[in-house]
Amino acid sequence: MGFFIVAAYILEMYIRPQDWMSFMYGFPLVDIIAGIALVIALFSLTQQKRSISLPQNYLILLFLLMVFMSNFLNGHVNMALEQFIIYAKRIAVFFIFICLIKSTQQLKKIVI
């Protein structure tokens, strides 16, 4: 199930129907698929009882915090929140891949 939701996310990123179908203009399809994939990834992670506590995972979360704090401490509160949301979406996709792609064969199918 997880492999198929990741494949759907990648396929949607290539096709981008919200760009060429007028009735889908402005519809956040990428965010919806990513949200569903994140929920599936969290359920998959808890059912498998495996850990993803690797140093780079903590580093990427620290990076997200630093992006927010950099803008916030310079007085750009609105920009800090905007940048936090933008980077949080990308980091969520990173964690989706970590949780749902379990083998190099699956990764090769997704990437190629």
PDB file of C-alpha atoms in Angstrom:
ATOM      1  CA  MET A   1       0.000   0.000   0.000  1.00  0.00           C
ATOM      2  CA  GLY A   2       2.769   2.408   0.910  1.00  0.00           C
ATOM      3  CA  PHE A   3       4.636   1.867  -2.336  1.00  0.00           C
ATOM      4  CA  PHE A   4       1.530   2.715  -4.356  1.00  0.00           C
ATOM      5  CA  ILE A   5       0.840   5.972  -2.494  1.00  0.00           C
ATOM      6  CA  VAL A   6       4.460   7.044  -3.039  1.00  0.00           C
ATOM      7  CA  ALA A   7       4.123   6.114  -6.716  1.00  0.00           C
ATOM      8  CA  ALA A   8       0.881   8.138  -6.901  1.00  0.00           C
ATOM      9  CA  TYR A   9       2.671  11.124  -5.352  1.00  0.00           C
ATOM     10  CA  ILE A  10       5.558  10.917  -7.828  1.00  0.00           C
ATOM     11  CA  LEU A  11       3.170  10.420 -10.753  1.00  0.00           C
ATOM     12  CA  GLU A  12       1.120  13.444  -9.686  1.00  0.00           C
ATOM     13  CA  MET A  13       4.279  15.530  -9.439  1.00  0.00           C
ATOM     14  CA  TYR A  14       5.127  14.658 -13.069  1.00  0.00           C
ATOM     15  CA  ILE A  15       1.642  14.987 -14.560  1.00  0.00           C
ATOM     16  CA  ARG A  16       0.461  17.996 -12.469  1.00  0.00           C
ATOM     17  CA  PRO A  17      -3.223  17.977 -13.527  1.00  0.00           C
ATOM     18  CA  GLN A  18      -3.867  21.235 -11.677  1.00  0.00           C
ATOM     19  CA  ASP A  19      -1.729  23.013 -14.292  1.00  0.00           C
ATOM     20  CA  TRP A  20      -3.555  21.882 -17.425  1.00  0.00           C
ATOM     21  CA  MET A  21      -7.075  21.012 -16.283  1.00  0.00           C
ATOM     22  CA  SER A  22      -9.087  24.164 -15.650  1.00  0.00           C
ATOM     23  CA  PHE A  23     -11.438  22.656 -13.065  1.00  0.00           C
ATOM     24  CA  MET A  24      -8.449  21.572 -10.945  1.00  0.00           C
ATOM     25  CA  TYR A  25      -6.720  24.962 -10.991  1.00  0.00           C
ATOM     26  CA  GLY A  26      -5.735  25.899  -7.449  1.00  0.00           C
ATOM     27  CA  PHE A  27      -6.676  22.485  -6.025  1.00  0.00           C
ATOM     28  CA  PRO A  28      -3.917  21.323  -3.637  1.00  0.00           C
ATOM     29  CA  LEU A  29      -3.711  17.761  -4.949  1.00  0.00           C
ATOM     30  CA  VAL A  30      -0.028  17.405  -4.030  1.00  0.00           C
ATOM     31  CA  ASP A  31      -0.732  18.386  -0.434  1.00  0.00           C
ATOM     32  CA  ILE A  32      -3.674  15.993  -0.175  1.00  0.00           C
ATOM     33  CA  ILE A  33      -1.713  13.023  -1.524  1.00  0.00           C
ATOM     34  CA  ALA A  34       1.258  13.900   0.687  1.00  0.00           C
ATOM     35  CA  GLY A  35      -1.002  14.149   3.744  1.00  0.00           C
ATOM     36  CA  ILE A  36      -2.562  10.760   3.046  1.00  0.00           C
ATOM     37  CA  ALA A  37       0.895   9.300   2.434  1.00  0.00           C
ATOM     38  CA  LEU A  38       2.185  10.736   5.719  1.00  0.00           C
ATOM     39  CA  VAL A  39      -0.692   9.163   7.653  1.00  0.00           C
ATOM     40  CA  ILE A  40      -0.087   5.815   5.936  1.00  0.00           C
ATOM     41  CA  ALA A  41       3.649   6.129   6.659  1.00  0.00           C
ATOM     42  CA  LEU A  42       3.030   6.756  10.358  1.00  0.00           C
ATOM     43  CA  PHE A  43       0.670   3.774  10.604  1.00  0.00           C
ATOM     44  CA  SER A  44       3.152   1.618   8.705  1.00  0.00           C
ATOM     45  CA  LEU A  45       5.966   2.695  10.996  1.00  0.00           C
ATOM     46  CA  THR A  46       4.023   1.863  14.162  1.00  0.00           C
ATOM     47  CA  GLN A  47       2.834  -1.508  12.857  1.00  0.00           C
ATOM     48  CA  GLN A  48       6.308  -2.610  11.828  1.00  0.00           C
ATOM     49  CA  LYS A  49       7.788  -1.481  15.138  1.00  0.00           C
ATOM     50  CA  ARG A  50      10.899  -0.176  13.450  1.00  0.00           C
ATOM     51  CA  SER A  51      12.791   2.972  14.240  1.00  0.00           C
ATOM     52  CA  ILE A  52      13.851   5.756  11.917  1.00  0.00           C
ATOM     53  CA  SER A  53      15.985   7.520  14.505  1.00  0.00           C
ATOM     54  CA  LEU A  54      19.030   8.202  12.393  1.00  0.00           C
ATOM     55  CA  PRO A  55      21.352  11.192  12.793  1.00  0.00           C
ATOM     56  CA  GLN A  56      20.293  12.758   9.491  1.00  0.00           C
ATOM     57  CA  ASN A  57      16.656  12.689  10.574  1.00  0.00           C
ATOM     58  CA  TYR A  58      17.431  14.748  13.648  1.00  0.00           C
ATOM     59  CA  LEU A  59      19.621  17.038  11.555  1.00  0.00           C
ATOM     60  CA  ILE A  60      16.854  17.734   9.051  1.00  0.00           C
ATOM     61  CA  LEU A  61      14.428  18.577  11.877  1.00  0.00           C
ATOM     62  CA  LEU A  62      17.052  20.864  13.385  1.00  0.00           C
ATOM     63  CA  PHE A  63      17.425  22.510   9.967  1.00  0.00           C
ATOM     64  CA  LEU A  64      13.665  23.146   9.897  1.00  0.00           C
ATOM     65  CA  LEU A  65      13.857  24.770  13.314  1.00  0.00           C
ATOM     66  CA  MET A  66      16.832  26.900  12.235  1.00  0.00           C
ATOM     67  CA  VAL A  67      15.043  28.135   9.120  1.00  0.00           C
ATOM     68  CA  PHE A  68      12.133  29.226  11.283  1.00  0.00           C
ATOM     69  CA  MET A  69      14.274  30.815  13.998  1.00  0.00           C
ATOM     70  CA  SER A  70      16.469  32.635  11.477  1.00  0.00           C
ATOM     71  CA  ASN A  71      13.503  34.477  10.003  1.00  0.00           C
ATOM     72  CA  PHE A  72      11.693  34.887  13.322  1.00  0.00           C
ATOM     73  CA  LEU A  73      14.645  36.432  15.161  1.00  0.00           C
ATOM     74  CA  ASN A  74      15.250  38.860  12.284  1.00  0.00           C
ATOM     75  CA  GLY A  75      11.727  40.199  12.727  1.00  0.00           C
ATOM     76  CA  HIS A  76      10.061  38.454   9.791  1.00  0.00           C
ATOM     77  CA  VAL A  77       7.353  36.532  11.646  1.00  0.00           C
ATOM     78  CA  ASN A  78       5.113  36.030   8.603  1.00  0.00           C
ATOM     79  CA  MET A  79       8.063  34.916   6.487  1.00  0.00           C
ATOM     80  CA  ALA A  80       9.180  32.549   9.254  1.00  0.00           C
ATOM     81  CA  LEU A  81       5.821  30.800   9.276  1.00  0.00           C
ATOM     82  CA  GLU A  82       5.674  30.693   5.483  1.00  0.00           C
ATOM     83  CA  GLN A  83       9.164  29.203   5.194  1.00  0.00           C
ATOM     84  CA  PHE A  84       8.406  26.724   7.987  1.00  0.00           C
ATOM     85  CA  ILE A  85       5.376  25.436   6.088  1.00  0.00           C
ATOM     86  CA  ILE A  86       7.242  25.223   2.771  1.00  0.00           C
ATOM     87  CA  TYR A  87      10.158  23.296   4.254  1.00  0.00           C
ATOM     88  CA  ALA A  88       7.906  21.138   6.456  1.00  0.00           C
ATOM     89  CA  LYS A  89       6.116  19.866   3.341  1.00  0.00           C
ATOM     90  CA  ARG A  90       9.412  18.833   1.786  1.00  0.00           C
ATOM     91  CA  ILE A  91      10.627  17.222   4.984  1.00  0.00           C
ATOM     92  CA  ALA A  92       7.340  15.318   5.255  1.00  0.00           C
ATOM     93  CA  VAL A  93       8.006  13.820   1.809  1.00  0.00           C
ATOM     94  CA  PHE A  94      11.497  12.836   3.006  1.00  0.00           C
ATOM     95  CA  PHE A  95       9.982  10.986   5.974  1.00  0.00           C
ATOM     96  CA  ILE A  96       7.339   9.383   3.735  1.00  0.00           C
ATOM     97  CA  PHE A  97      10.098   7.913   1.587  1.00  0.00           C
ATOM     98  CA  ILE A  98      12.014   6.711   4.647  1.00  0.00           C
ATOM     99  CA  CYS A  99       8.965   5.004   6.129  1.00  0.00           C
ATOM    100  CA  LEU A 100       7.354   3.501   3.027  1.00  0.00           C
ATOM    101  CA  ILE A 101      10.182   2.521   0.698  1.00  0.00           C
ATOM    102  CA  LYS A 102      11.626  -0.648   2.153  1.00  0.00           C
ATOM    103  CA  SER A 103      14.037  -1.962  -0.475  1.00  0.00           C
ATOM    104  CA  THR A 104      16.368  -0.759  -3.160  1.00  0.00           C
ATOM    105  CA  GLN A 105      14.185  -2.444  -5.778  1.00  0.00           C
ATOM    106  CA  GLN A 106      11.211  -0.309  -4.718  1.00  0.00           C
ATOM    107  CA  LEU A 107      13.382   2.803  -4.767  1.00  0.00           C
ATOM    108  CA  LYS A 108      14.606   1.984  -8.285  1.00  0.00           C
ATOM    109  CA  LYS A 109      11.019   1.522  -9.483  1.00  0.00           C
ATOM    110  CA  ILE A 110      10.008   4.881  -8.021  1.00  0.00           C
ATOM    111  CA  VAL A 111      12.997   6.857  -9.235  1.00  0.00           C
ATOM    112  CA  ILE A 112      13.331   5.328 -12.675  1.00  0.00           C
TER     113      ILE A 112
END
